[in-house]
Amino acid sequence: MAKRIDAKNLNIYYGKFLAVEGVNLTIAPRSVTAFIGPSGCGKSTVLRSINRMHEVIAGATVQGEVLLDGENIYDPRVDPVNVRRTIGMVFQRPNPFPTMSIYDNVVAGLKLAGKPKRGELDATVERSLRGANLWDEVKDRLDKPGAGLSGGQQQRLCIARAIAVEPQVLLMDEPCSALDPISTLAIEDLIQTLKEKYTIVIVTHNMQQAARVSERTAFFNLAGLGKPGQLVEIDDTQRIFSNPTERRTEDYISGRFG
């Protein structure tokens, strides 16, 4: 079941450097929320904090709360590995495991979690590849290397790998930035299908993409030179792009800066 996300008073650090300050936002289940803003404003940093990937970086810390259906994922009793199973992530560049087959790429996360039976793996591979709209293209070559696919197919393979462990949330960090327009359209169409089951958050530099795929948009910006990034506003996507509350949002959307 898709989960609701609430970030409360989020301060995110790299060592002693405060990178993002005072983020408060709510992300509804079974919806797409886009994070937009200029480079270096903290979009991807906030995204990685939502599934505790940020703390993988040496010296990186998070203050505040990220609630997943009311449960704080930063509670000391919560296992970050379980968080990352529940909240999957797709990265900017397709990153299939280069020495693994298409089949083994999809089930890699399941094998880490235990020793499922072959029949269960077969079913998961077909379900996940169908979910990523890739099954018909690869079903006859599942034993071939995942790295041999096209860029757009590799990204859909990474999405299949993410949904194979049945998460409730999918985070996407500029998933189309390395793809051609046709592959980008395929991923955008896929996002619209996936949101029926998952809560999706996508970081994108492409404002047209944000307008196409999301119901809500969050605009991030730097508080000033050398100062932390901050969430300026979050609202329905149509309102953000047509009648934002904040002048800084309007300036960015209209191209006056950024």
Coordinates of C-alpha atoms in Angstrom, one line a residue:
M1 CA 0.0 0.0 0.0
A2 CA 1.3 3.5 -0.9
K3 CA 2.4 5.6 2.0
R4 CA 2.0 9.2 3.0
I5 CA 5.2 11.2 3.7
D6 CA 5.5 14.1 6.2
A7 CA 8.8 15.9 6.6
K8 CA 9.0 18.0 9.7
N9 CA 11.7 20.7 10.5
L10 CA 14.2 18.9 8.4
N11 CA 17.8 20.2 8.6
I12 CA 20.3 18.3 6.5
Y13 CA 24.1 18.5 7.0
Y14 CA 27.3 17.5 5.2
G15 CA 29.6 17.4 8.1
K16 CA 29.2 20.8 9.8
F17 CA 27.8 22.5 6.7
L18 CA 24.0 23.0 6.8
A19 CA 22.9 22.2 3.2
V20 CA 19.2 22.4 3.6
E21 CA 17.2 24.1 6.4
G22 CA 13.7 23.9 7.9
V23 CA 11.9 21.8 5.3
N24 CA 8.3 21.0 6.1
L25 CA 6.1 19.2 3.5
T26 CA 3.5 16.5 3.0
I27 CA 3.4 14.1 0.1
A28 CA 0.1 12.3 -0.5
P29 CA 0.0 8.6 -1.3
R30 CA -0.6 7.4 -4.9
S31 CA 0.5 10.8 -6.3
V32 CA 3.5 12.3 -8.1
T33 CA 5.3 15.3 -6.4
A34 CA 8.0 17.1 -8.3
F35 CA 11.0 18.9 -6.7
I36 CA 12.2 21.8 -8.9
G37 CA 14.7 24.6 -8.3
P38 CA 18.2 25.7 -9.4
S39 CA 21.3 23.6 -9.2
G40 CA 22.7 23.2 -5.6
C41 CA 19.5 24.2 -3.8
G42 CA 19.1 20.9 -2.1
K43 CA 16.4 19.0 -4.1
S44 CA 18.4 15.8 -4.4
T45 CA 19.6 16.1 -0.8
V46 CA 16.1 16.3 0.5
L47 CA 15.1 13.4 -1.8
R48 CA 17.9 11.2 -0.4
S49 CA 16.9 12.1 3.2
I50 CA 13.5 10.6 2.6
N51 CA 14.9 7.0 2.4
R52 CA 18.0 7.5 4.6
M53 CA 20.3 7.4 1.7
H54 CA 21.8 10.7 2.7
E55 CA 23.5 9.3 5.8
V56 CA 25.4 6.8 3.6
I57 CA 27.7 9.8 2.8
A58 CA 30.5 10.0 5.4
G59 CA 29.7 12.8 8.0
A60 CA 26.3 13.4 6.6
T61 CA 23.4 13.8 9.1
V62 CA 19.8 14.7 9.3
Q63 CA 17.9 16.5 12.0
G64 CA 14.1 16.5 12.2
E65 CA 11.6 13.9 11.3
V66 CA 10.5 12.0 8.2
L67 CA 7.2 10.3 8.9
L68 CA 6.0 7.4 6.8
D69 CA 2.3 7.0 7.6
G70 CA 3.1 8.5 11.0
E71 CA 6.2 6.5 11.8
N72 CA 9.5 8.4 12.0
I73 CA 12.0 6.6 9.8
Y74 CA 14.9 8.4 11.8
D75 CA 13.8 6.8 15.1
P76 CA 16.9 5.0 16.5
R77 CA 14.9 1.7 16.6
V78 CA 14.2 1.8 12.8
D79 CA 16.4 -0.3 10.6
P80 CA 17.6 1.9 7.6
V81 CA 17.8 -1.2 5.4
N82 CA 14.1 -1.8 5.9
V83 CA 13.4 1.9 5.2
R84 CA 15.2 1.6 1.8
R85 CA 13.2 -1.5 1.0
T86 CA 10.0 0.4 1.7
I87 CA 11.2 3.5 -0.1
G88 CA 12.8 2.6 -3.4
M89 CA 15.1 4.9 -5.4
V90 CA 15.9 5.3 -9.1
F91 CA 19.0 7.4 -9.9
Q92 CA 19.9 10.0 -12.5
R93 CA 21.9 7.6 -14.7
P94 CA 20.8 4.1 -15.4
N95 CA 22.9 1.8 -13.1
P96 CA 22.1 -1.9 -13.8
F97 CA 24.7 -4.2 -12.3
P98 CA 26.9 -4.6 -15.4
T99 CA 28.0 -8.2 -14.8
M100 CA 24.5 -9.5 -14.1
S101 CA 21.8 -10.7 -16.5
I102 CA 18.5 -8.9 -16.9
Y103 CA 16.9 -11.5 -14.7
D104 CA 19.5 -11.3 -11.9
N105 CA 19.3 -7.5 -12.0
V106 CA 15.6 -7.6 -11.2
V107 CA 15.9 -10.0 -8.4
A108 CA 19.1 -8.7 -6.8
G109 CA 17.3 -7.0 -3.9
L110 CA 15.1 -10.1 -3.2
K111 CA 18.2 -12.3 -3.0
L112 CA 19.8 -9.9 -0.5
A113 CA 16.8 -10.2 1.7
G114 CA 16.7 -14.0 1.7
K115 CA 16.6 -17.1 -0.5
P116 CA 13.3 -17.1 -2.4
K117 CA 12.4 -20.2 -4.5
R118 CA 13.0 -20.1 -8.2
G119 CA 9.2 -20.0 -8.9
E120 CA 8.8 -17.0 -6.8
L121 CA 11.7 -15.3 -8.5
D122 CA 10.3 -16.1 -12.0
A123 CA 7.0 -14.6 -11.0
T124 CA 8.6 -11.5 -9.6
V125 CA 10.8 -10.9 -12.7
E126 CA 7.7 -11.0 -15.0
R127 CA 5.6 -8.9 -12.6
S128 CA 8.3 -6.3 -12.2
L129 CA 9.3 -6.1 -15.9
R130 CA 5.6 -5.8 -16.8
G131 CA 5.3 -3.1 -14.2
A132 CA 8.2 -1.2 -15.8
N133 CA 6.7 -1.8 -19.3
L134 CA 9.8 -3.8 -20.3
W135 CA 8.6 -7.4 -20.4
D136 CA 7.7 -7.6 -24.0
E137 CA 11.0 -6.2 -25.1
V138 CA 13.3 -8.5 -23.0
K139 CA 11.3 -11.7 -22.2
D140 CA 13.3 -13.7 -24.7
R141 CA 16.7 -12.6 -23.5
L142 CA 16.5 -12.5 -19.7
D143 CA 19.8 -14.3 -19.5
K144 CA 21.6 -11.5 -21.4
P145 CA 23.5 -8.7 -19.6
G146 CA 21.4 -5.8 -18.4
A147 CA 24.2 -3.4 -19.5
G148 CA 23.5 -4.5 -23.1
L149 CA 20.1 -2.7 -23.2
S150 CA 19.6 0.8 -24.5
G151 CA 19.7 3.7 -22.1
G152 CA 16.0 4.0 -21.8
Q153 CA 15.6 0.2 -21.4
Q154 CA 18.3 0.3 -18.7
Q155 CA 16.4 2.9 -16.7
R156 CA 13.2 0.9 -17.0
L157 CA 15.2 -2.1 -15.8
C158 CA 16.3 -0.1 -12.8
I159 CA 12.7 0.8 -12.1
A160 CA 11.8 -2.9 -12.3
R161 CA 14.6 -3.7 -9.9
A162 CA 13.2 -1.0 -7.5
I163 CA 9.6 -2.3 -7.6
A164 CA 10.6 -6.0 -7.4
V165 CA 10.9 -5.7 -3.6
E166 CA 7.4 -4.2 -3.5
P167 CA 8.1 -0.8 -2.0
Q168 CA 5.4 1.7 -1.1
V169 CA 7.3 4.8 -2.3
L170 CA 9.5 5.5 -5.3
L171 CA 12.0 8.3 -5.3
M172 CA 13.4 9.3 -8.7
D173 CA 16.4 11.6 -9.0
E174 CA 16.3 13.1 -12.4
P175 CA 15.5 9.7 -14.0
C176 CA 15.3 11.1 -17.6
S177 CA 18.3 13.5 -17.6
A178 CA 20.6 11.0 -19.4
L179 CA 17.9 9.8 -21.9
D180 CA 16.7 10.8 -25.4
P181 CA 13.3 12.3 -25.9
I182 CA 11.6 9.0 -26.9
S183 CA 12.9 7.2 -23.8
T184 CA 12.0 10.2 -21.7
L185 CA 8.4 9.9 -22.9
A186 CA 8.3 6.2 -22.1
I187 CA 9.5 6.9 -18.5
E188 CA 6.9 9.7 -18.1
D189 CA 4.1 7.4 -19.3
L190 CA 5.4 4.8 -16.9
I191 CA 5.3 7.2 -14.0
Q192 CA 1.6 7.9 -14.7
T193 CA 0.9 4.1 -14.5
L194 CA 3.1 3.5 -11.4
K195 CA 1.4 6.3 -9.4
E196 CA -1.7 4.1 -9.2
K197 CA 0.3 1.8 -6.8
Y198 CA 3.1 4.0 -5.4
T199 CA 3.8 7.4 -3.9
I200 CA 6.3 9.0 -6.3
V201 CA 8.7 11.9 -5.8
I202 CA 10.7 13.1 -8.7
V203 CA 13.5 15.6 -8.8
T204 CA 13.7 17.3 -12.2
H205 CA 15.5 20.3 -13.8
N206 CA 12.9 20.1 -16.6
M207 CA 10.0 22.3 -15.6
Q208 CA 7.9 21.1 -18.6
Q209 CA 8.4 17.6 -17.2
A210 CA 7.3 18.6 -13.8
A211 CA 4.2 20.2 -15.3
R212 CA 3.4 17.0 -17.3
V213 CA 3.9 14.3 -14.7
S214 CA 3.1 15.8 -11.2
E215 CA 0.0 16.7 -9.2
R216 CA 2.1 18.8 -6.8
T217 CA 5.3 20.7 -7.1
A218 CA 7.8 21.9 -4.5
F219 CA 10.1 24.8 -5.4
F220 CA 13.5 24.8 -3.6
N221 CA 16.0 27.7 -3.6
L222 CA 19.1 28.9 -1.9
A223 CA 18.5 31.3 1.0
G224 CA 21.5 33.3 -0.3
L225 CA 25.2 32.9 -1.3
G226 CA 26.8 30.4 1.0
K227 CA 23.5 29.8 2.8
P228 CA 21.4 26.6 3.0
G229 CA 18.8 25.6 0.6
Q230 CA 15.1 25.9 1.6
L231 CA 11.7 24.9 0.5
V232 CA 10.1 28.1 -0.8
E233 CA 6.6 26.7 -1.4
I234 CA 4.8 23.5 -2.3
D235 CA 1.3 23.6 -4.0
D236 CA -0.7 22.0 -6.8
T237 CA 1.4 21.9 -9.9
Q238 CA -1.1 24.0 -11.9
R239 CA -1.0 26.8 -9.3
I240 CA 2.8 26.7 -9.0
F241 CA 3.2 27.2 -12.7
S242 CA 0.3 29.7 -13.2
N243 CA -0.1 31.7 -10.0
P244 CA 2.6 30.9 -7.4
T245 CA 2.4 32.5 -4.0
E246 CA 6.0 33.5 -3.7
R247 CA 7.8 36.0 -6.0
R248 CA 10.9 33.9 -6.0
T249 CA 8.9 31.0 -7.5
E250 CA 7.5 33.2 -10.2
D251 CA 10.9 34.6 -11.0
Y252 CA 12.3 31.0 -11.4
I253 CA 9.3 29.7 -13.4
S254 CA 9.5 32.7 -15.8
G255 CA 13.2 32.3 -16.3
R256 CA 14.3 35.6 -14.6
F257 CA 16.9 33.5 -12.7
G258 CA 18.2 30.0 -12.4

